[in-house]
């Protein structure tokens, strides 16, 4: 596989949790060749503890694992407020398993069999998308968000901010209440809100938020939209996320 001239990132760490020996070894070799620091596990039992000690930037997580499956691991990581990027790996055709992983907080998924080139692009895209939000200092976050502005949407005839989306702090509040957003949910909300009134197709949202042009299922975006709507509703805020049937979604400031 040829090197395409991208910058190697030796400091970034990746944990592989995959019980298939051939897949695990080939992925580990490819990632090490790209300059990543890699640790690999052949089962799920030690995965959560390893994330806490190894502190990876990204986890490649198979769903079907001995000891503890990928869904259980993903749920434990998110319940522990661990914000590491997670790419789920699933067998071809296991659509419901992939959707379940996204609902539990996974950022992306790839289906077996996959090409190493595709996997590496997914890894780069997810690391790129999460890097600025994981900066260690406020100054670094501000540097990474220089082209992004805080978005505010007020209720009609009041000075109350019904929705505030802050890319520097990587947080959003609805009706004054903090929204518990995962990385991709925040990116999706910001992308739509920053283009208020514009209809965005699922393809363009996939490119903007996930870093590639095509998601294997449009339900990936739909799952994230449903969770965003639920969070807005819980806070008593309007449903700003309007479905445009056959096209995609639009952020509507006139929503009630």
JSON list of C-alpha atoms in Angstrom, two decimals:
[
{"chain": "A", "resi": 1, "resn": "UNK", "atom": "CA", "xyz": [0.00, 0.00, 0.00]},
{"chain": "A", "resi": 2, "resn": "UNK", "atom": "CA", "xyz": [1.52, 3.27, -1.06]},
{"chain": "A", "resi": 3, "resn": "UNK", "atom": "CA", "xyz": [2.17, 6.19, 1.23]},
{"chain": "A", "resi": 4, "resn": "UNK", "atom": "CA", "xyz": [0.03, 9.09, 0.01]},
{"chain": "A", "resi": 5, "resn": "UNK", "atom": "CA", "xyz": [2.20, 11.84, 1.42]},
{"chain": "A", "resi": 6, "resn": "UNK", "atom": "CA", "xyz": [0.24, 12.70, 4.55]},
{"chain": "A", "resi": 7, "resn": "UNK", "atom": "CA", "xyz": [1.99, 13.77, 7.73]},
{"chain": "A", "resi": 8, "resn": "UNK", "atom": "CA", "xyz": [2.70, 10.97, 10.16]},
{"chain": "A", "resi": 9, "resn": "UNK", "atom": "CA", "xyz": [1.47, 11.52, 13.69]},
{"chain": "A", "resi": 10, "resn": "UNK", "atom": "CA", "xyz": [3.72, 9.42, 15.93]},
{"chain": "A", "resi": 11, "resn": "UNK", "atom": "CA", "xyz": [2.29, 10.92, 19.12]},
{"chain": "A", "resi": 12, "resn": "UNK", "atom": "CA", "xyz": [-1.24, 9.69, 18.45]},
{"chain": "A", "resi": 13, "resn": "UNK", "atom": "CA", "xyz": [-2.22, 6.42, 20.10]},
{"chain": "A", "resi": 14, "resn": "UNK", "atom": "CA", "xyz": [-4.62, 3.80, 18.80]},
{"chain": "A", "resi": 15, "resn": "UNK", "atom": "CA", "xyz": [-6.03, 0.79, 20.63]},
{"chain": "A", "resi": 16, "resn": "UNK", "atom": "CA", "xyz": [-7.22, -2.17, 18.54]},
{"chain": "A", "resi": 17, "resn": "UNK", "atom": "CA", "xyz": [-9.69, -4.57, 20.16]},
{"chain": "A", "resi": 18, "resn": "UNK", "atom": "CA", "xyz": [-10.15, -7.41, 17.67]},
{"chain": "A", "resi": 19, "resn": "UNK", "atom": "CA", "xyz": [-10.17, -11.18, 18.21]},
{"chain": "A", "resi": 20, "resn": "UNK", "atom": "CA", "xyz": [-9.45, -12.15, 14.59]},
{"chain": "A", "resi": 21, "resn": "UNK", "atom": "CA", "xyz": [-5.68, -12.74, 14.47]},
{"chain": "A", "resi": 22, "resn": "UNK", "atom": "CA", "xyz": [-5.23, -11.94, 10.77]},
{"chain": "A", "resi": 23, "resn": "UNK", "atom": "CA", "xyz": [-7.26, -8.72, 10.91]},
{"chain": "A", "resi": 24, "resn": "UNK", "atom": "CA", "xyz": [-5.67, -7.58, 14.16]},
{"chain": "A", "resi": 25, "resn": "UNK", "atom": "CA", "xyz": [-2.13, -8.11, 12.90]},
{"chain": "A", "resi": 26, "resn": "UNK", "atom": "CA", "xyz": [-2.66, -6.54, 9.48]},
{"chain": "A", "resi": 27, "resn": "UNK", "atom": "CA", "xyz": [-4.36, -3.46, 10.99]},
{"chain": "A", "resi": 28, "resn": "UNK", "atom": "CA", "xyz": [-1.68, -3.11, 13.67]},
{"chain": "A", "resi": 29, "resn": "UNK", "atom": "CA", "xyz": [1.08, -3.33, 11.06]},
{"chain": "A", "resi": 30, "resn": "UNK", "atom": "CA", "xyz": [-0.60, -0.75, 8.81]},
{"chain": "A", "resi": 31, "resn": "UNK", "atom": "CA", "xyz": [-1.13, 1.71, 11.66]},
{"chain": "A", "resi": 32, "resn": "UNK", "atom": "CA", "xyz": [2.44, 1.36, 12.93]},
{"chain": "A", "resi": 33, "resn": "UNK", "atom": "CA", "xyz": [3.72, 1.97, 9.42]},
{"chain": "A", "resi": 34, "resn": "UNK", "atom": "CA", "xyz": [1.71, 5.21, 9.38]},
{"chain": "A", "resi": 35, "resn": "UNK", "atom": "CA", "xyz": [3.52, 6.36, 12.51]},
{"chain": "A", "resi": 36, "resn": "UNK", "atom": "CA", "xyz": [0.87, 5.71, 15.17]},
{"chain": "A", "resi": 37, "resn": "UNK", "atom": "CA", "xyz": [1.60, 4.19, 18.56]},
{"chain": "A", "resi": 38, "resn": "UNK", "atom": "CA", "xyz": [-0.49, 1.03, 18.71]},
{"chain": "A", "resi": 39, "resn": "UNK", "atom": "CA", "xyz": [-1.63, -1.46, 21.34]},
{"chain": "A", "resi": 40, "resn": "UNK", "atom": "CA", "xyz": [-3.74, -4.49, 20.39]},
{"chain": "A", "resi": 41, "resn": "UNK", "atom": "CA", "xyz": [-6.04, -6.73, 22.44]},
{"chain": "A", "resi": 42, "resn": "UNK", "atom": "CA", "xyz": [-7.59, -10.02, 21.33]},
{"chain": "A", "resi": 43, "resn": "UNK", "atom": "CA", "xyz": [-10.61, -9.79, 23.66]},
{"chain": "A", "resi": 44, "resn": "UNK", "atom": "CA", "xyz": [-12.83, -7.31, 25.43]},
{"chain": "A", "resi": 45, "resn": "UNK", "atom": "CA", "xyz": [-12.26, -8.12, 29.10]},
{"chain": "A", "resi": 46, "resn": "UNK", "atom": "CA", "xyz": [-9.34, -5.74, 29.62]},
{"chain": "A", "resi": 47, "resn": "UNK", "atom": "CA", "xyz": [-10.42, -3.09, 27.09]},
{"chain": "A", "resi": 48, "resn": "UNK", "atom": "CA", "xyz": [-11.82, -0.45, 29.47]},
{"chain": "A", "resi": 49, "resn": "UNK", "atom": "CA", "xyz": [-8.85, -0.73, 31.86]},
{"chain": "A", "resi": 50, "resn": "UNK", "atom": "CA", "xyz": [-6.46, -0.50, 28.92]},
{"chain": "A", "resi": 51, "resn": "UNK", "atom": "CA", "xyz": [-8.15, 2.66, 27.64]},
{"chain": "A", "resi": 52, "resn": "UNK", "atom": "CA", "xyz": [-7.68, 4.22, 31.07]},
{"chain": "A", "resi": 53, "resn": "UNK", "atom": "CA", "xyz": [-3.97, 3.27, 31.29]},
{"chain": "A", "resi": 54, "resn": "UNK", "atom": "CA", "xyz": [-2.94, 3.58, 27.64]},
{"chain": "A", "resi": 55, "resn": "UNK", "atom": "CA", "xyz": [-5.00, 6.76, 26.99]},
{"chain": "A", "resi": 56, "resn": "UNK", "atom": "CA", "xyz": [-5.52, 6.23, 23.26]},
{"chain": "A", "resi": 57, "resn": "UNK", "atom": "CA", "xyz": [-6.73, 8.94, 20.93]},
{"chain": "A", "resi": 58, "resn": "UNK", "atom": "CA", "xyz": [-8.88, 6.40, 19.11]},
{"chain": "A", "resi": 59, "resn": "UNK", "atom": "CA", "xyz": [-10.20, 2.87, 19.65]},
{"chain": "A", "resi": 60, "resn": "UNK", "atom": "CA", "xyz": [-10.89, 0.40, 16.85]},
{"chain": "A", "resi": 61, "resn": "UNK", "atom": "CA", "xyz": [-13.50, -1.78, 18.50]},
{"chain": "A", "resi": 62, "resn": "UNK", "atom": "CA", "xyz": [-14.88, -5.03, 17.10]},
{"chain": "A", "resi": 63, "resn": "UNK", "atom": "CA", "xyz": [-18.46, -5.82, 18.10]},
{"chain": "A", "resi": 64, "resn": "UNK", "atom": "CA", "xyz": [-18.21, -9.59, 18.49]},
{"chain": "A", "resi": 65, "resn": "UNK", "atom": "CA", "xyz": [-15.52, -10.21, 21.12]},
{"chain": "A", "resi": 66, "resn": "UNK", "atom": "CA", "xyz": [-14.82, -12.87, 23.72]},
{"chain": "A", "resi": 67, "resn": "UNK", "atom": "CA", "xyz": [-15.21, -11.81, 27.35]},
{"chain": "A", "resi": 68, "resn": "UNK", "atom": "CA", "xyz": [-17.05, -8.54, 26.74]},
{"chain": "A", "resi": 69, "resn": "UNK", "atom": "CA", "xyz": [-18.56, -7.40, 23.47]},
{"chain": "A", "resi": 70, "resn": "UNK", "atom": "CA", "xyz": [-17.99, -4.10, 21.73]},
{"chain": "A", "resi": 71, "resn": "UNK", "atom": "CA", "xyz": [-21.34, -2.64, 22.70]},
{"chain": "A", "resi": 72, "resn": "UNK", "atom": "CA", "xyz": [-20.68, -3.25, 26.39]},
{"chain": "A", "resi": 73, "resn": "UNK", "atom": "CA", "xyz": [-17.23, -1.68, 26.11]},
{"chain": "A", "resi": 74, "resn": "UNK", "atom": "CA", "xyz": [-18.54, 1.36, 24.24]},
{"chain": "A", "resi": 75, "resn": "UNK", "atom": "CA", "xyz": [-21.28, 1.88, 26.82]},
{"chain": "A", "resi": 76, "resn": "UNK", "atom": "CA", "xyz": [-18.82, 1.65, 29.73]},
{"chain": "A", "resi": 77, "resn": "UNK", "atom": "CA", "xyz": [-16.45, 4.14, 28.12]},
{"chain": "A", "resi": 78, "resn": "UNK", "atom": "CA", "xyz": [-19.18, 6.69, 27.48]},
{"chain": "A", "resi": 79, "resn": "UNK", "atom": "CA", "xyz": [-20.74, 6.21, 30.93]},
{"chain": "A", "resi": 80, "resn": "UNK", "atom": "CA", "xyz": [-17.29, 6.95, 32.36]},
{"chain": "A", "resi": 81, "resn": "UNK", "atom": "CA", "xyz": [-17.17, 10.22, 30.37]},
{"chain": "A", "resi": 82, "resn": "UNK", "atom": "CA", "xyz": [-14.19, 8.97, 28.39]},
{"chain": "A", "resi": 83, "resn": "UNK", "atom": "CA", "xyz": [-14.21, 11.03, 25.20]},
{"chain": "A", "resi": 84, "resn": "UNK", "atom": "CA", "xyz": [-11.88, 8.88, 23.09]},
{"chain": "A", "resi": 85, "resn": "UNK", "atom": "CA", "xyz": [-12.94, 8.49, 19.45]},
{"chain": "A", "resi": 86, "resn": "UNK", "atom": "CA", "xyz": [-14.46, 5.05, 18.79]},
{"chain": "A", "resi": 87, "resn": "UNK", "atom": "CA", "xyz": [-14.73, 3.32, 15.43]},
{"chain": "A", "resi": 88, "resn": "UNK", "atom": "CA", "xyz": [-16.82, 0.15, 15.61]},
{"chain": "A", "resi": 89, "resn": "UNK", "atom": "CA", "xyz": [-15.96, -2.82, 13.40]},
{"chain": "A", "resi": 90, "resn": "UNK", "atom": "CA", "xyz": [-18.84, -5.05, 12.38]},
{"chain": "A", "resi": 91, "resn": "UNK", "atom": "CA", "xyz": [-19.47, -7.96, 10.05]},
{"chain": "A", "resi": 92, "resn": "UNK", "atom": "CA", "xyz": [-21.13, -7.10, 6.75]},
{"chain": "A", "resi": 93, "resn": "UNK", "atom": "CA", "xyz": [-24.91, -7.01, 7.05]},
{"chain": "A", "resi": 94, "resn": "UNK", "atom": "CA", "xyz": [-25.09, -6.41, 10.81]},
{"chain": "A", "resi": 95, "resn": "UNK", "atom": "CA", "xyz": [-26.92, -3.10, 10.37]},
{"chain": "A", "resi": 96, "resn": "UNK", "atom": "CA", "xyz": [-28.74, -3.24, 13.69]},
{"chain": "A", "resi": 97, "resn": "UNK", "atom": "CA", "xyz": [-25.48, -3.89, 15.54]},
{"chain": "A", "resi": 98, "resn": "UNK", "atom": "CA", "xyz": [-23.90, -0.84, 13.93]},
{"chain": "A", "resi": 99, "resn": "UNK", "atom": "CA", "xyz": [-26.87, 1.37, 14.75]},
{"chain": "A", "resi": 100, "resn": "UNK", "atom": "CA", "xyz": [-26.82, 0.12, 18.34]},
{"chain": "A", "resi": 101, "resn": "UNK", "atom": "CA", "xyz": [-23.15, 1.08, 18.57]},
{"chain": "A", "resi": 102, "resn": "UNK", "atom": "CA", "xyz": [-23.86, 4.59, 17.33]},
{"chain": "A", "resi": 103, "resn": "UNK", "atom": "CA", "xyz": [-26.63, 4.97, 19.89]},
{"chain": "A", "resi": 104, "resn": "UNK", "atom": "CA", "xyz": [-24.19, 3.98, 22.61]},
{"chain": "A", "resi": 105, "resn": "UNK", "atom": "CA", "xyz": [-21.75, 6.69, 21.55]},
{"chain": "A", "resi": 106, "resn": "UNK", "atom": "CA", "xyz": [-19.54, 5.27, 18.81]},
{"chain": "A", "resi": 107, "resn": "UNK", "atom": "CA", "xyz": [-18.32, 7.90, 16.36]},
{"chain": "A", "resi": 108, "resn": "UNK", "atom": "CA", "xyz": [-18.09, 5.79, 13.23]},
{"chain": "A", "resi": 109, "resn": "UNK", "atom": "CA", "xyz": [-18.02, 2.22, 11.94]},
{"chain": "A", "resi": 110, "resn": "UNK", "atom": "CA", "xyz": [-16.50, 0.09, 9.21]},
{"chain": "A", "resi": 111, "resn": "UNK", "atom": "CA", "xyz": [-17.89, -3.17, 7.88]},
{"chain": "A", "resi": 112, "resn": "UNK", "atom": "CA", "xyz": [-15.95, -6.38, 7.36]},
{"chain": "A", "resi": 113, "resn": "UNK", "atom": "CA", "xyz": [-14.45, -7.07, 4.95]},
{"chain": "A", "resi": 114, "resn": "UNK", "atom": "CA", "xyz": [-12.79, -3.65, 4.61]},
{"chain": "A", "resi": 115, "resn": "UNK", "atom": "CA", "xyz": [-9.76, -2.33, 2.80]},
{"chain": "A", "resi": 116, "resn": "UNK", "atom": "CA", "xyz": [-6.86, -1.02, 4.85]},
{"chain": "A", "resi": 117, "resn": "UNK", "atom": "CA", "xyz": [-6.90, 2.18, 2.78]},
{"chain": "A", "resi": 118, "resn": "UNK", "atom": "CA", "xyz": [-10.51, 2.84, 3.77]},
{"chain": "A", "resi": 119, "resn": "UNK", "atom": "CA", "xyz": [-9.81, 2.08, 7.42]},
{"chain": "A", "resi": 120, "resn": "UNK", "atom": "CA", "xyz": [-6.82, 4.42, 7.50]},
{"chain": "A", "resi": 121, "resn": "UNK", "atom": "CA", "xyz": [-8.89, 7.22, 5.98]},
{"chain": "A", "resi": 122, "resn": "UNK", "atom": "CA", "xyz": [-11.57, 6.70, 8.63]},
{"chain": "A", "resi": 123, "resn": "UNK", "atom": "CA", "xyz": [-8.91, 6.79, 11.35]},
{"chain": "A", "resi": 124, "resn": "UNK", "atom": "CA", "xyz": [-7.39, 10.02, 10.00]},
{"chain": "A", "resi": 125, "resn": "UNK", "atom": "CA", "xyz": [-10.81, 11.65, 9.63]},
{"chain": "A", "resi": 126, "resn": "UNK", "atom": "CA", "xyz": [-11.92, 10.82, 13.16]},
{"chain": "A", "resi": 127, "resn": "UNK", "atom": "CA", "xyz": [-8.63, 11.90, 14.70]},
{"chain": "A", "resi": 128, "resn": "UNK", "atom": "CA", "xyz": [-8.79, 15.13, 12.73]},
{"chain": "A", "resi": 129, "resn": "UNK", "atom": "CA", "xyz": [-12.35, 15.85, 13.85]},
{"chain": "A", "resi": 130, "resn": "UNK", "atom": "CA", "xyz": [-11.70, 15.15, 17.52]},
{"chain": "A", "resi": 131, "resn": "UNK", "atom": "CA", "xyz": [-8.24, 16.72, 17.87]},
{"chain": "A", "resi": 132, "resn": "UNK", "atom": "CA", "xyz": [-9.29, 20.31, 18.57]},
{"chain": "A", "resi": 133, "resn": "UNK", "atom": "CA", "xyz": [-11.88, 19.33, 21.15]},
{"chain": "A", "resi": 134, "resn": "UNK", "atom": "CA", "xyz": [-9.28, 17.34, 23.10]},
{"chain": "A", "resi": 135, "resn": "UNK", "atom": "CA", "xyz": [-6.78, 20.22, 23.42]},
{"chain": "A", "resi": 136, "resn": "UNK", "atom": "CA", "xyz": [-5.21, 20.60, 26.84]},
{"chain": "A", "resi": 137, "resn": "UNK", "atom": "CA", "xyz": [-5.67, 24.35, 27.28]},
{"chain": "A", "resi": 138, "resn": "UNK", "atom": "CA", "xyz": [-8.21, 27.04, 26.51]},
{"chain": "A", "resi": 139, "resn": "UNK", "atom": "CA", "xyz": [-5.66, 28.76, 24.25]},
{"chain": "A", "resi": 140, "resn": "UNK", "atom": "CA", "xyz": [-5.23, 25.60, 22.18]},
{"chain": "A", "resi": 141, "resn": "UNK", "atom": "CA", "xyz": [-8.98, 25.19, 21.87]},
{"chain": "A", "resi": 142, "resn": "UNK", "atom": "CA", "xyz": [-9.31, 28.80, 20.73]},
{"chain": "A", "resi": 143, "resn": "UNK", "atom": "CA", "xyz": [-6.52, 28.32, 18.16]},
{"chain": "A", "resi": 144, "resn": "UNK", "atom": "CA", "xyz": [-8.25, 25.22, 16.80]},
{"chain": "A", "resi": 145, "resn": "UNK", "atom": "CA", "xyz": [-11.61, 26.99, 16.63]},
{"chain": "A", "resi": 146, "resn": "UNK", "atom": "CA", "xyz": [-10.50, 30.27, 15.08]},
{"chain": "A", "resi": 147, "resn": "UNK", "atom": "CA", "xyz": [-12.85, 29.87, 12.13]},
{"chain": "A", "resi": 148, "resn": "UNK", "atom": "CA", "xyz": [-15.81, 28.94, 14.33]},
{"chain": "A", "resi": 149, "resn": "UNK", "atom": "CA", "xyz": [-18.05, 31.32, 16.25]},
{"chain": "A", "resi": 150, "resn": "UNK", "atom": "CA", "xyz": [-20.37, 30.94, 19.21]},
{"chain": "A", "resi": 151, "resn": "UNK", "atom": "CA", "xyz": [-23.93, 30.54, 17.90]},
{"chain": "A", "resi": 152, "resn": "UNK", "atom": "CA", "xyz": [-26.88, 31.96, 19.84]},
{"chain": "A", "resi": 153, "resn": "UNK", "atom": "CA", "xyz": [-30.57, 31.54, 19.11]},
{"chain": "A", "resi": 154, "resn": "UNK", "atom": "CA", "xyz": [-33.04, 33.50, 21.23]},
{"chain": "A", "resi": 155, "resn": "UNK", "atom": "CA", "xyz": [-36.72, 32.83, 21.87]},
{"chain": "A", "resi": 156, "resn": "UNK", "atom": "CA", "xyz": [-39.19, 35.14, 20.14]},
{"chain": "A", "resi": 157, "resn": "UNK", "atom": "CA", "xyz": [-39.75, 38.48, 21.89]},
{"chain": "A", "resi": 158, "resn": "UNK", "atom": "CA", "xyz": [-37.34, 37.68, 24.73]},
{"chain": "A", "resi": 159, "resn": "UNK", "atom": "CA", "xyz": [-33.67, 37.99, 25.51]},
{"chain": "A", "resi": 160, "resn": "UNK", "atom": "CA", "xyz": [-33.45, 34.36, 26.54]},
{"chain": "A", "resi": 161, "resn": "UNK", "atom": "CA", "xyz": [-30.96, 32.24, 24.61]},
{"chain": "A", "resi": 162, "resn": "UNK", "atom": "CA", "xyz": [-32.90, 29.08, 23.80]},
{"chain": "A", "resi": 163, "resn": "UNK", "atom": "CA", "xyz": [-29.80, 27.52, 22.24]},
{"chain": "A", "resi": 164, "resn": "UNK", "atom": "CA", "xyz": [-26.12, 28.39, 22.54]},
{"chain": "A", "resi": 165, "resn": "UNK", "atom": "CA", "xyz": [-23.52, 26.35, 20.66]},
{"chain": "A", "resi": 166, "resn": "UNK", "atom": "CA", "xyz": [-19.96, 27.14, 21.76]},
{"chain": "A", "resi": 167, "resn": "UNK", "atom": "CA", "xyz": [-17.21, 25.54, 19.61]},
{"chain": "A", "resi": 168, "resn": "UNK", "atom": "CA", "xyz": [-14.38, 26.90, 21.75]},
{"chain": "A", "resi": 169, "resn": "UNK", "atom": "CA", "xyz": [-15.64, 25.16, 24.88]},
{"chain": "A", "resi": 170, "resn": "UNK", "atom": "CA", "xyz": [-17.16, 22.35, 22.82]},
{"chain": "A", "resi": 171, "resn": "UNK", "atom": "CA", "xyz": [-20.46, 22.61, 24.65]},
{"chain": "A", "resi": 172, "resn": "UNK", "atom": "CA", "xyz": [-24.07, 23.57, 24.01]},
{"chain": "A", "resi": 173, "resn": "UNK", "atom": "CA", "xyz": [-26.90, 24.73, 26.25]},
{"chain": "A", "resi": 174, "resn": "UNK", "atom": "CA", "xyz": [-30.62, 24.59, 25.48]},
{"chain": "A", "resi": 175, "resn": "UNK", "atom": "CA", "xyz": [-33.01, 26.79, 27.45]},
{"chain": "A", "resi": 176, "resn": "UNK", "atom": "CA", "xyz": [-30.15, 27.42, 29.89]},
{"chain": "A", "resi": 177, "resn": "UNK", "atom": "CA", "xyz": [-29.49, 23.73, 30.48]},
{"chain": "A", "resi": 178, "resn": "UNK", "atom": "CA", "xyz": [-26.30, 21.93, 29.37]},
{"chain": "A", "resi": 179, "resn": "UNK", "atom": "CA", "xyz": [-26.72, 19.31, 26.66]},
{"chain": "A", "resi": 180, "resn": "UNK", "atom": "CA", "xyz": [-24.75, 16.09, 27.16]},
{"chain": "A", "resi": 181, "resn": "UNK", "atom": "CA", "xyz": [-23.39, 15.87, 23.63]},
{"chain": "A", "resi": 182, "resn": "UNK", "atom": "CA", "xyz": [-20.98, 13.34, 22.25]},
{"chain": "A", "resi": 183, "resn": "UNK", "atom": "CA", "xyz": [-18.31, 14.52, 19.81]},
{"chain": "A", "resi": 184, "resn": "UNK", "atom": "CA", "xyz": [-20.16, 13.70, 16.58]},
{"chain": "A", "resi": 185, "resn": "UNK", "atom": "CA", "xyz": [-23.48, 15.00, 17.97]},
{"chain": "A", "resi": 186, "resn": "UNK", "atom": "CA", "xyz": [-21.88, 18.33, 18.77]},
{"chain": "A", "resi": 187, "resn": "UNK", "atom": "CA", "xyz": [-20.24, 18.52, 15.34]},
{"chain": "A", "resi": 188, "resn": "UNK", "atom": "CA", "xyz": [-23.55, 17.70, 13.64]},
{"chain": "A", "resi": 189, "resn": "UNK", "atom": "CA", "xyz": [-25.46, 20.31, 15.66]},
{"chain": "A", "resi": 190, "resn": "UNK", "atom": "CA", "xyz": [-22.84, 22.98, 15.00]},
{"chain": "A", "resi": 191, "resn": "UNK", "atom": "CA", "xyz": [-22.71, 22.18, 11.28]},
{"chain": "A", "resi": 192, "resn": "UNK", "atom": "CA", "xyz": [-26.48, 22.54, 10.88]},
{"chain": "A", "resi": 193, "resn": "UNK", "atom": "CA", "xyz": [-26.82, 25.55, 13.19]},
{"chain": "A", "resi": 194, "resn": "UNK", "atom": "CA", "xyz": [-23.98, 27.43, 11.50]},
{"chain": "A", "resi": 195, "resn": "UNK", "atom": "CA", "xyz": [-25.87, 27.13, 8.21]},
{"chain": "A", "resi": 196, "resn": "UNK", "atom": "CA", "xyz": [-29.27, 28.04, 9.55]},
{"chain": "A", "resi": 197, "resn": "UNK", "atom": "CA", "xyz": [-32.00, 27.83, 6.91]},
{"chain": "A", "resi": 198, "resn": "UNK", "atom": "CA", "xyz": [-29.83, 25.86, 4.49]},
{"chain": "A", "resi": 199, "resn": "UNK", "atom": "CA", "xyz": [-30.93, 22.37, 3.48]},
{"chain": "A", "resi": 200, "resn": "UNK", "atom": "CA", "xyz": [-28.02, 19.97, 3.93]},
{"chain": "A", "resi": 201, "resn": "UNK", "atom": "CA", "xyz": [-28.04, 16.56, 2.30]},
{"chain": "A", "resi": 202, "resn": "UNK", "atom": "CA", "xyz": [-26.97, 13.46, 4.17]},
{"chain": "A", "resi": 203, "resn": "UNK", "atom": "CA", "xyz": [-23.96, 13.24, 1.84]},
{"chain": "A", "resi": 204, "resn": "UNK", "atom": "CA", "xyz": [-22.78, 16.76, 2.71]},
{"chain": "A", "resi": 205, "resn": "UNK", "atom": "CA", "xyz": [-23.34, 16.14, 6.43]},
{"chain": "A", "resi": 206, "resn": "UNK", "atom": "CA", "xyz": [-21.37, 12.91, 6.16]},
{"chain": "A", "resi": 207, "resn": "UNK", "atom": "CA", "xyz": [-18.51, 14.81, 4.53]},
{"chain": "A", "resi": 208, "resn": "UNK", "atom": "CA", "xyz": [-18.60, 17.69, 7.03]},
{"chain": "A", "resi": 209, "resn": "UNK", "atom": "CA", "xyz": [-19.02, 15.70, 10.24]},
{"chain": "A", "resi": 210, "resn": "UNK", "atom": "CA", "xyz": [-17.55, 12.26, 9.57]},
{"chain": "A", "resi": 211, "resn": "UNK", "atom": "CA", "xyz": [-14.86, 13.37, 7.13]},
{"chain": "A", "resi": 212, "resn": "UNK", "atom": "CA", "xyz": [-15.84, 11.14, 4.21]},
{"chain": "A", "resi": 213, "resn": "UNK", "atom": "CA", "xyz": [-18.43, 11.36, 1.47]},
{"chain": "A", "resi": 214, "resn": "UNK", "atom": "CA", "xyz": [-20.40, 8.21, 2.07]},
{"chain": "A", "resi": 215, "resn": "UNK", "atom": "CA", "xyz": [-21.78, 6.48, 5.14]},
{"chain": "A", "resi": 216, "resn": "UNK", "atom": "CA", "xyz": [-22.88, 2.89, 4.58]},
{"chain": "A", "resi": 217, "resn": "UNK", "atom": "CA", "xyz": [-26.30, 3.77, 5.99]},
{"chain": "A", "resi": 218, "resn": "UNK", "atom": "CA", "xyz": [-28.13, 7.09, 6.13]},
{"chain": "A", "resi": 219, "resn": "UNK", "atom": "CA", "xyz": [-29.48, 5.84, 9.47]},
{"chain": "A", "resi": 220, "resn": "UNK", "atom": "CA", "xyz": [-26.14, 6.83, 11.01]},
{"chain": "A", "resi": 221, "resn": "UNK", "atom": "CA", "xyz": [-27.09, 10.49, 10.66]},
{"chain": "A", "resi": 222, "resn": "UNK", "atom": "CA", "xyz": [-30.74, 9.81, 11.52]},
{"chain": "A", "resi": 223, "resn": "UNK", "atom": "CA", "xyz": [-29.73, 8.21, 14.83]},
{"chain": "A", "resi": 224, "resn": "UNK", "atom": "CA", "xyz": [-27.69, 11.26, 15.78]},
{"chain": "A", "resi": 225, "resn": "UNK", "atom": "CA", "xyz": [-30.51, 13.62, 14.77]},
{"chain": "A", "resi": 226, "resn": "UNK", "atom": "CA", "xyz": [-33.01, 11.68, 16.91]},
{"chain": "A", "resi": 227, "resn": "UNK", "atom": "CA", "xyz": [-30.75, 11.96, 19.95]},
{"chain": "A", "resi": 228, "resn": "UNK", "atom": "CA", "xyz": [-30.25, 15.70, 19.38]},
{"chain": "A", "resi": 229, "resn": "UNK", "atom": "CA", "xyz": [-34.02, 16.17, 19.14]},
{"chain": "A", "resi": 230, "resn": "UNK", "atom": "CA", "xyz": [-34.52, 14.21, 22.35]},
{"chain": "A", "resi": 231, "resn": "UNK", "atom": "CA", "xyz": [-31.98, 16.36, 24.19]},
{"chain": "A", "resi": 232, "resn": "UNK", "atom": "CA", "xyz": [-33.58, 19.58, 22.93]},
{"chain": "A", "resi": 233, "resn": "UNK", "atom": "CA", "xyz": [-36.99, 18.32, 24.03]},
{"chain": "A", "resi": 234, "resn": "UNK", "atom": "CA", "xyz": [-35.71, 17.36, 27.48]},
{"chain": "A", "resi": 235, "resn": "UNK", "atom": "CA", "xyz": [-34.48, 20.93, 27.94]},
{"chain": "A", "resi": 236, "resn": "UNK", "atom": "CA", "xyz": [-37.77, 22.44, 26.76]},
{"chain": "A", "resi": 237, "resn": "UNK", "atom": "CA", "xyz": [-36.18, 23.94, 23.66]},
{"chain": "A", "resi": 238, "resn": "UNK", "atom": "CA", "xyz": [-37.71, 24.05, 20.16]},
{"chain": "A", "resi": 239, "resn": "UNK", "atom": "CA", "xyz": [-37.03, 21.27, 17.66]},
{"chain": "A", "resi": 240, "resn": "UNK", "atom": "CA", "xyz": [-34.72, 23.24, 15.41]},
{"chain": "A", "resi": 241, "resn": "UNK", "atom": "CA", "xyz": [-33.80, 20.18, 13.33]},
{"chain": "A", "resi": 242, "resn": "UNK", "atom": "CA", "xyz": [-36.28, 19.83, 10.50]},
{"chain": "A", "resi": 243, "resn": "UNK", "atom": "CA", "xyz": [-36.41, 16.87, 8.13]},
{"chain": "A", "resi": 244, "resn": "UNK", "atom": "CA", "xyz": [-36.50, 17.68, 4.43]},
{"chain": "A", "resi": 245, "resn": "UNK", "atom": "CA", "xyz": [-37.85, 14.44, 3.00]},
{"chain": "A", "resi": 246, "resn": "UNK", "atom": "CA", "xyz": [-35.77, 12.90, 0.26]},
{"chain": "A", "resi": 247, "resn": "UNK", "atom": "CA", "xyz": [-32.94, 15.38, 0.81]},
{"chain": "A", "resi": 248, "resn": "UNK", "atom": "CA", "xyz": [-31.65, 15.76, 4.35]},
{"chain": "A", "resi": 249, "resn": "UNK", "atom": "CA", "xyz": [-32.03, 18.25, 7.21]},
{"chain": "A", "resi": 250, "resn": "UNK", "atom": "CA", "xyz": [-32.36, 21.97, 7.85]},
{"chain": "A", "resi": 251, "resn": "UNK", "atom": "CA", "xyz": [-31.83, 24.05, 11.00]},
{"chain": "A", "resi": 252, "resn": "UNK", "atom": "CA", "xyz": [-35.02, 26.11, 11.33]},
{"chain": "A", "resi": 253, "resn": "UNK", "atom": "CA", "xyz": [-34.98, 29.10, 13.71]},
{"chain": "A", "resi": 254, "resn": "UNK", "atom": "CA", "xyz": [-38.78, 29.42, 13.41]},
{"chain": "A", "resi": 255, "resn": "UNK", "atom": "CA", "xyz": [-39.34, 25.99, 14.95]},
{"chain": "A", "resi": 256, "resn": "UNK", "atom": "CA", "xyz": [-41.63, 25.72, 17.95]}
]
